[in-house]
């Protein structure tokens, strides 16, 4: 294995862990609020899977950083500008339809990306990806099926899903907006450059969205700035105040 | 239009080759979703290897009020239990 730039590797691992952390937190916000009991439990299960993946990714990030921090420190003691998640996952939940569509758009990417990471030259990355791949296959089955059910459902559910797609679409492009970190990872055999996965992704979501009778917006404008930490949306800071307040108010508190 | 999703009865086969057993019920718009919901509601603790769902309206049940005529006549017919036979030792455990 070629010498891997540790700074780029850390950045790469943070991107994975921050995606699952922020989305996991967002999904957990539904706990006790979902429209039906069955969806409530399913969303909580999904959130727990994502937080479990976070624990592994951020644990690895702390290890690579080598400053004695833990996965918890990474989750609860970094501020908004340190986060490397996609803007897509920090967007507010909106209605149930938007939450499910956001989940689907993320699941579809993960379902393509993670299996490739299982072949990573870094065994730690490969191991995390192997565990997460099975969870994500289920997430995708569930979110895709729900997107079809709601998109090709009643007049109201269809309208809400189309509105959600119009709102979320400009945040899809960032998944494929690769940079030097991705190129370094590709060269070192750690993980593929996401830019090369766009066609497969478009084919996957195209199938599901067409079955859901939803129209993909033609505008290809993409919001960026999350995965490289350049500029998050205003929503991330609010999310972090909720998620981190206990460790901020009672530093080092354990229970 | 009825807005409530139909009720589904859930049957799960556990780890050790047992029969599917009724574990509870849930609401879902269709059979596929009922299976996913059953997975999320009833197999969170690694309980199952296989899931069956059936819409509750497809289950015909005996009426509780018919308990007398249906079941009581068999109470006085102990000879229906196979306990009156001498089993040869060679048969071993049955």
Tab-separated table of C-alpha atoms in Angstrom:
chain	number	residue	atom	x	y	z
A	1	UNK	CA	0.000	0.000	0.000
A	2	UNK	CA	1.361	3.385	-0.970
A	3	UNK	CA	2.060	5.878	1.769
A	4	UNK	CA	-1.308	7.461	2.547
A	5	UNK	CA	-1.606	11.135	3.309
A	6	UNK	CA	-2.978	10.932	6.869
A	7	UNK	CA	-4.561	14.376	6.707
A	8	UNK	CA	-6.517	13.413	3.611
A	9	UNK	CA	-7.432	10.076	5.153
A	10	UNK	CA	-8.772	11.823	8.249
A	11	UNK	CA	-10.785	14.179	6.081
A	12	UNK	CA	-12.191	11.223	4.126
A	13	UNK	CA	-13.205	9.314	7.260
A	14	UNK	CA	-14.778	12.430	8.807
A	15	UNK	CA	-16.899	12.842	5.692
A	16	UNK	CA	-18.303	9.354	6.157
A	17	UNK	CA	-18.835	9.693	9.903
A	18	UNK	CA	-20.313	13.177	9.778
A	19	UNK	CA	-22.811	12.129	7.120
A	20	UNK	CA	-24.108	9.267	9.226
A	21	UNK	CA	-23.998	11.297	12.439
A	22	UNK	CA	-25.927	14.272	11.132
A	23	UNK	CA	-28.444	12.196	9.190
A	24	UNK	CA	-28.814	9.812	12.127
A	25	UNK	CA	-29.596	12.746	14.390
A	26	UNK	CA	-32.050	14.219	11.918
A	27	UNK	CA	-33.887	10.914	11.569
A	28	UNK	CA	-33.932	10.446	15.347
A	29	UNK	CA	-35.853	13.717	15.613
A	30	UNK	CA	-38.879	11.759	14.367
A	31	UNK	CA	-38.819	9.459	17.378
A	32	UNK	CA	-42.263	9.715	18.951
A	33	UNK	CA	-43.552	11.990	16.163
A	34	UNK	CA	-43.889	9.777	13.078
A	35	UNK	CA	-47.324	9.549	11.442
A	36	UNK	CA	-47.827	5.897	12.432
A	37	UNK	CA	-46.263	3.668	15.052
A	38	UNK	CA	-44.706	1.325	12.482
A	39	UNK	CA	-42.884	4.172	10.730
A	40	UNK	CA	-41.807	5.592	14.062
A	41	UNK	CA	-40.061	2.354	14.973
A	42	UNK	CA	-38.599	1.939	11.488
A	43	UNK	CA	-37.173	5.471	11.510
A	44	UNK	CA	-35.701	4.939	14.970
A	45	UNK	CA	-34.089	1.705	13.743
A	46	UNK	CA	-32.596	3.549	10.782
A	47	UNK	CA	-31.303	6.319	13.035
A	48	UNK	CA	-29.701	3.747	15.338
A	49	UNK	CA	-28.009	2.019	12.393
A	50	UNK	CA	-26.597	5.353	11.266
A	51	UNK	CA	-25.387	6.275	14.747
A	52	UNK	CA	-23.779	2.827	15.007
A	53	UNK	CA	-21.938	3.478	11.756
A	54	UNK	CA	-20.942	6.894	13.104
A	55	UNK	CA	-19.387	5.310	16.162
A	56	UNK	CA	-17.128	3.238	13.915
A	57	UNK	CA	-16.229	6.038	11.493
A	58	UNK	CA	-15.550	8.674	14.124
A	59	UNK	CA	-13.676	6.141	16.265
A	60	UNK	CA	-11.417	5.558	13.285
A	61	UNK	CA	-11.131	9.320	12.693
A	62	UNK	CA	-9.984	9.825	16.298
A	63	UNK	CA	-7.467	7.024	15.877
A	64	UNK	CA	-6.049	8.570	12.695
A	65	UNK	CA	-5.940	12.011	14.301
A	66	UNK	CA	-3.857	10.516	17.110
A	67	UNK	CA	-4.548	13.168	19.717
A	68	UNK	CA	-6.207	10.875	22.214
A	69	UNK	CA	-9.755	11.901	21.361
A	70	UNK	CA	-12.682	9.479	21.191
A	71	UNK	CA	-15.629	9.052	18.830
A	72	UNK	CA	-17.764	10.901	21.412
A	73	UNK	CA	-15.339	13.828	21.445
A	74	UNK	CA	-15.534	14.002	17.668
A	75	UNK	CA	-19.340	13.993	17.734
A	76	UNK	CA	-20.011	16.301	20.645
A	77	UNK	CA	-17.054	18.670	20.926
A	78	UNK	CA	-16.476	19.830	17.367
A	79	UNK	CA	-18.218	22.919	16.018
A	80	UNK	CA	-20.104	23.492	12.782
A	81	UNK	CA	-17.031	24.509	10.760
A	82	UNK	CA	-15.308	21.210	11.648
A	83	UNK	CA	-18.103	19.106	10.165
A	84	UNK	CA	-17.637	17.455	6.776
A	85	UNK	CA	-21.136	16.147	6.062
A	86	UNK	CA	-23.115	16.781	2.896
A	87	UNK	CA	-25.512	19.704	3.070
A	88	UNK	CA	-28.273	17.260	2.096
A	89	UNK	CA	-28.206	15.441	5.431
A	90	UNK	CA	-28.336	18.563	7.615
A	91	UNK	CA	-31.467	19.971	5.959
A	92	UNK	CA	-34.498	20.095	8.245
A	93	UNK	CA	-36.805	17.080	8.126
A	94	UNK	CA	-39.786	18.927	6.660
A	95	UNK	CA	-42.759	16.616	6.363
A	96	UNK	CA	-42.533	12.841	6.430
A	97	UNK	CA	-42.304	12.718	2.635
A	98	UNK	CA	-39.287	14.984	2.512
A	99	UNK	CA	-37.575	12.994	5.250
A	100	UNK	CA	-38.115	9.749	3.354
A	101	UNK	CA	-37.000	11.226	0.050
A	102	UNK	CA	-33.826	12.649	1.621
A	103	UNK	CA	-33.226	9.213	3.120
A	104	UNK	CA	-33.717	7.598	-0.272
A	105	UNK	CA	-31.339	10.002	-2.029
A	106	UNK	CA	-28.678	9.279	0.594
A	107	UNK	CA	-29.350	5.522	0.770
A	108	UNK	CA	-29.018	5.213	-2.995
A	109	UNK	CA	-25.567	6.802	-2.853
A	110	UNK	CA	-24.469	4.691	0.122
A	111	UNK	CA	-25.728	1.508	-1.507
A	112	UNK	CA	-23.414	2.153	-4.464
A	113	UNK	CA	-20.480	3.646	-2.560
A	114	UNK	CA	-20.138	1.375	0.492
A	115	UNK	CA	-19.793	-1.930	-1.374
A	116	UNK	CA	-16.848	-0.346	-3.212
A	117	UNK	CA	-15.321	0.682	0.103
A	118	UNK	CA	-15.389	-2.954	1.252
A	119	UNK	CA	-12.473	-3.422	-1.158
A	120	UNK	CA	-10.517	-0.578	0.425
A	121	UNK	CA	-6.758	-0.926	0.790
A	122	UNK	CA	-7.249	0.150	4.415
A	123	UNK	CA	-8.711	-2.870	6.249
A	124	UNK	CA	-10.296	-0.629	8.891
A	125	UNK	CA	-12.289	1.185	6.214
A	126	UNK	CA	-13.207	-2.101	4.519
A	127	UNK	CA	-14.466	-3.566	7.788
A	128	UNK	CA	-16.738	-0.630	8.613
A	129	UNK	CA	-18.076	-0.606	5.059
A	130	UNK	CA	-18.821	-4.331	5.201
A	131	UNK	CA	-20.969	-3.947	8.295
A	132	UNK	CA	-22.719	-0.827	7.014
A	133	UNK	CA	-23.435	-2.291	3.569
A	134	UNK	CA	-26.011	-4.754	4.908
A	135	UNK	CA	-27.804	-2.093	6.918
A	136	UNK	CA	-27.871	0.267	3.982
A	137	UNK	CA	-29.275	-2.382	1.627
A	138	UNK	CA	-32.277	-2.604	3.927
A	139	UNK	CA	-32.564	1.180	4.324
A	140	UNK	CA	-32.660	1.544	0.562
A	141	UNK	CA	-35.274	-1.166	0.101
A	142	UNK	CA	-37.477	0.538	2.656
A	143	UNK	CA	-36.991	4.145	1.572
A	144	UNK	CA	-37.336	3.312	-2.143
A	145	UNK	CA	-40.551	1.414	-1.531
A	146	UNK	CA	-41.972	4.266	0.543
A	147	UNK	CA	-40.985	6.847	-2.075
A	148	UNK	CA	-42.885	4.838	-4.703
A	149	UNK	CA	-45.865	4.382	-2.393
A	150	UNK	CA	-46.120	8.097	-1.653
A	151	UNK	CA	-45.111	9.390	-5.093
A	152	UNK	CA	-47.541	7.116	-6.886
A	153	UNK	CA	-50.111	7.504	-4.122
A	154	UNK	CA	-52.842	10.031	-3.523
A	155	UNK	CA	-52.968	13.446	-5.139
A	156	UNK	CA	-51.738	15.035	-1.916
A	157	UNK	CA	-48.893	12.570	-1.294
A	158	UNK	CA	-47.734	12.917	-4.908
A	159	UNK	CA	-47.713	16.721	-4.675
A	160	UNK	CA	-45.776	16.633	-1.416
A	161	UNK	CA	-43.195	14.221	-2.826
A	162	UNK	CA	-42.708	16.322	-5.960
A	163	UNK	CA	-42.263	19.393	-3.771
A	164	UNK	CA	-39.726	17.490	-1.659
A	165	UNK	CA	-37.810	16.408	-4.761
A	166	UNK	CA	-37.749	19.969	-6.113
A	167	UNK	CA	-36.427	21.155	-2.739
A	168	UNK	CA	-33.800	18.431	-2.263
A	169	UNK	CA	-32.565	18.063	-5.822
A	170	UNK	CA	-30.041	20.961	-5.706
A	171	UNK	CA	-28.341	19.129	-2.817
A	172	UNK	CA	-27.752	15.885	-4.733
A	173	UNK	CA	-24.839	17.127	-6.850
A	174	UNK	CA	-22.565	17.660	-3.858
A	175	UNK	CA	-22.258	13.896	-3.386
A	176	UNK	CA	-20.259	13.754	-6.606
A	177	UNK	CA	-18.339	17.034	-6.254
A	178	UNK	CA	-15.006	15.406	-5.570
A	179	UNK	CA	-11.787	17.202	-4.724
A	180	UNK	CA	-8.137	16.546	-3.851
A	181	UNK	CA	-9.100	14.394	-0.878
A	182	UNK	CA	-11.084	12.037	-3.085
A	183	UNK	CA	-8.305	11.890	-5.634
A	184	UNK	CA	-5.760	11.072	-2.929
A	185	UNK	CA	-8.049	8.312	-1.638
A	186	UNK	CA	-8.556	6.903	-5.112
A	187	UNK	CA	-4.812	6.900	-5.795
A	188	UNK	CA	-4.082	5.146	-2.499
A	189	UNK	CA	-6.790	2.553	-3.151
A	190	UNK	CA	-8.734	3.646	-0.044
A	191	UNK	CA	-11.957	4.459	-1.865
A	192	UNK	CA	-13.291	5.355	-5.306
A	193	UNK	CA	-13.695	8.900	-6.554
A	194	UNK	CA	-17.429	9.565	-6.141
A	195	UNK	CA	-17.481	11.630	-9.335
A	196	UNK	CA	-17.275	8.360	-11.266
A	197	UNK	CA	-20.435	6.995	-9.639
A	198	UNK	CA	-22.888	9.556	-10.949
A	199	UNK	CA	-24.153	7.540	-13.911
A	200	UNK	CA	-24.893	4.489	-11.773
A	201	UNK	CA	-26.600	6.706	-9.202
A	202	UNK	CA	-28.734	8.464	-11.790
A	203	UNK	CA	-29.809	5.109	-13.205
A	204	UNK	CA	-30.793	3.811	-9.760
A	205	UNK	CA	-32.769	6.831	-8.614
A	206	UNK	CA	-34.188	7.315	-12.122
A	207	UNK	CA	-35.819	3.871	-11.958
A	208	UNK	CA	-37.380	4.473	-8.552
A	209	UNK	CA	-38.455	8.067	-9.151
A	210	UNK	CA	-40.072	7.174	-12.447
A	211	UNK	CA	-41.984	4.343	-10.772
A	212	UNK	CA	-42.969	6.928	-8.186
A	213	UNK	CA	-44.247	9.134	-11.061
A	214	UNK	CA	-41.960	11.947	-9.879
A	215	UNK	CA	-40.229	14.348	-12.239
A	216	UNK	CA	-36.524	15.050	-11.711
A	217	UNK	CA	-35.902	18.810	-12.007
A	218	UNK	CA	-33.871	19.798	-15.055
A	219	UNK	CA	-31.796	22.441	-13.293
A	220	UNK	CA	-28.384	20.954	-12.529
A	221	UNK	CA	-27.342	23.665	-10.050
A	222	UNK	CA	-25.786	22.095	-6.947
A	223	UNK	CA	-25.260	23.633	-3.512
A	224	UNK	CA	-21.823	22.792	-2.168
A	225	UNK	CA	-19.677	23.469	0.872
A	226	UNK	CA	-20.621	20.732	3.320
A	227	UNK	CA	-18.248	17.887	2.539
A	228	UNK	CA	-15.271	20.239	2.264
A	229	UNK	CA	-16.386	22.329	5.248
A	230	UNK	CA	-16.350	25.546	3.243
A	231	UNK	CA	-19.808	26.665	4.287
A	232	UNK	CA	-22.656	24.704	5.843
A	233	UNK	CA	-26.274	25.779	5.781
A	234	UNK	CA	-27.615	27.721	8.743
A	235	UNK	CA	-29.388	24.536	9.825
A	236	UNK	CA	-26.307	22.661	11.016
A	237	UNK	CA	-25.586	25.020	13.908
A	238	UNK	CA	-29.124	24.636	15.227
A	239	UNK	CA	-28.870	20.877	14.955
A	240	UNK	CA	-25.596	20.876	16.879
A	241	UNK	CA	-26.975	22.995	19.717
A	242	UNK	CA	-29.629	20.322	20.200
A	243	UNK	CA	-27.296	17.387	19.785
A	244	UNK	CA	-24.371	18.726	21.783
A	245	UNK	CA	-25.942	20.803	24.534
A	246	UNK	CA	-25.528	18.232	27.267
A	247	UNK	CA	-21.784	17.827	26.740
A	248	UNK	CA	-21.437	21.568	26.370
A	249	UNK	CA	-23.409	22.336	29.537
A	250	UNK	CA	-21.909	19.500	31.585
A	251	UNK	CA	-18.466	18.812	30.092
A	252	UNK	CA	-17.344	15.217	30.510
A	253	UNK	CA	-20.741	14.157	31.871
A	254	UNK	CA	-21.330	10.408	31.683
A	255	UNK	CA	-24.330	8.258	32.489
B	1	UNK	CA	-62.499	6.687	1.343
B	2	UNK	CA	-61.204	4.714	4.294
B	3	UNK	CA	-57.954	6.270	5.397
B	4	UNK	CA	-56.773	3.675	7.888
B	5	UNK	CA	-54.275	1.105	6.562
B	6	UNK	CA	-55.472	-2.488	6.856
B	7	UNK	CA	-54.432	-4.645	9.782
B	8	UNK	CA	-51.954	-7.481	9.201
B	9	UNK	CA	-51.239	-10.442	11.431
B	10	UNK	CA	-47.553	-11.271	11.710
B	11	UNK	CA	-46.045	-14.746	12.003
B	12	UNK	CA	-42.349	-15.256	12.604
B	13	UNK	CA	-40.243	-18.379	12.443
B	14	UNK	CA	-37.523	-18.293	15.047
B	15	UNK	CA	-33.943	-19.457	14.996
B	16	UNK	CA	-34.412	-23.152	15.632
B	17	UNK	CA	-36.565	-24.489	12.842
B	18	UNK	CA	-39.822	-24.069	14.742
B	19	UNK	CA	-43.098	-23.300	13.041
B	20	UNK	CA	-44.063	-19.738	12.263
B	21	UNK	CA	-45.754	-18.368	15.361
B	22	UNK	CA	-48.151	-15.508	15.688
B	23	UNK	CA	-46.298	-12.601	17.298
B	24	UNK	CA	-48.707	-9.702	16.903
B	25	UNK	CA	-50.231	-7.382	14.371
B	26	UNK	CA	-49.527	-4.084	12.658
B	27	UNK	CA	-50.862	-1.681	10.057
B	28	UNK	CA	-49.469	-1.381	6.533
B	29	UNK	CA	-50.759	-0.272	3.121
B	30	UNK	CA	-49.702	-3.478	1.312
B	31	UNK	CA	-48.069	-6.867	1.841
B	32	UNK	CA	-44.510	-5.786	0.992
B	33	UNK	CA	-44.657	-2.903	3.426
B	34	UNK	CA	-46.229	-5.163	6.037
B	35	UNK	CA	-43.186	-7.434	5.837
B	36	UNK	CA	-40.803	-4.485	6.183
B	37	UNK	CA	-42.815	-3.145	9.099
B	38	UNK	CA	-42.818	-6.581	10.705
B	39	UNK	CA	-39.054	-6.683	10.337
B	40	UNK	CA	-38.748	-3.345	12.098
B	41	UNK	CA	-41.356	-3.931	14.783
B	42	UNK	CA	-40.915	-7.612	15.643
B	43	UNK	CA	-37.364	-8.680	14.769
B	44	UNK	CA	-35.269	-5.938	16.354
B	45	UNK	CA	-33.707	-8.370	18.794
B	46	UNK	CA	-32.671	-10.974	16.288
B	47	UNK	CA	-35.820	-13.072	16.770
B	48	UNK	CA	-36.523	-14.277	13.288
B	49	UNK	CA	-35.425	-16.106	10.182
B	50	UNK	CA	-38.654	-15.833	8.232
B	51	UNK	CA	-41.728	-13.608	8.267
B	52	UNK	CA	-45.277	-14.323	7.142
B	53	UNK	CA	-47.939	-11.660	7.059
B	54	UNK	CA	-51.618	-12.104	6.334
B	55	UNK	CA	-54.276	-9.463	6.223
B	56	UNK	CA	-56.388	-9.891	9.333
B	57	UNK	CA	-59.643	-9.879	7.341
B	58	UNK	CA	-58.560	-13.114	5.657
B	59	UNK	CA	-58.524	-14.974	8.955
B	60	UNK	CA	-61.789	-16.706	9.828
B	61	UNK	CA	-62.190	-17.287	13.521
B	62	UNK	CA	-64.506	-19.346	15.659
B	63	UNK	CA	-66.931	-17.315	17.738
B	64	UNK	CA	-66.139	-17.192	21.458
B	65	UNK	CA	-69.843	-17.817	22.120
B	66	UNK	CA	-69.626	-21.179	20.360
B	67	UNK	CA	-67.095	-22.437	22.882
B	68	UNK	CA	-69.636	-24.767	24.515
B	69	UNK	CA	-70.862	-26.700	21.486
B	70	UNK	CA	-67.426	-26.658	19.826
B	71	UNK	CA	-65.180	-27.806	22.626
B	72	UNK	CA	-67.050	-29.130	25.627
B	73	UNK	CA	-68.222	-32.398	24.021
B	74	UNK	CA	-64.613	-33.588	23.834
B	75	UNK	CA	-64.067	-33.088	27.568
B	76	UNK	CA	-65.854	-36.349	28.451
B	77	UNK	CA	-64.054	-38.453	25.844
B	78	UNK	CA	-60.816	-39.288	27.558
B	79	UNK	CA	-60.506	-42.439	25.458
B	80	UNK	CA	-59.423	-40.214	22.579
B	81	UNK	CA	-56.115	-39.659	24.306
B	82	UNK	CA	-53.652	-42.377	23.375
B	83	UNK	CA	-52.965	-43.173	27.038
B	84	UNK	CA	-54.679	-46.551	27.182
B	85	UNK	CA	-52.153	-48.509	25.198
B	86	UNK	CA	-49.239	-50.464	26.580
B	87	UNK	CA	-46.241	-49.475	24.564
B	88	UNK	CA	-43.621	-52.197	24.097
B	89	UNK	CA	-40.290	-51.321	25.664
B	90	UNK	CA	-38.506	-51.837	22.333
B	91	UNK	CA	-40.281	-48.832	20.878
B	92	UNK	CA	-38.324	-46.575	23.177
B	93	UNK	CA	-39.202	-42.956	23.637
B	94	UNK	CA	-42.226	-41.743	21.724
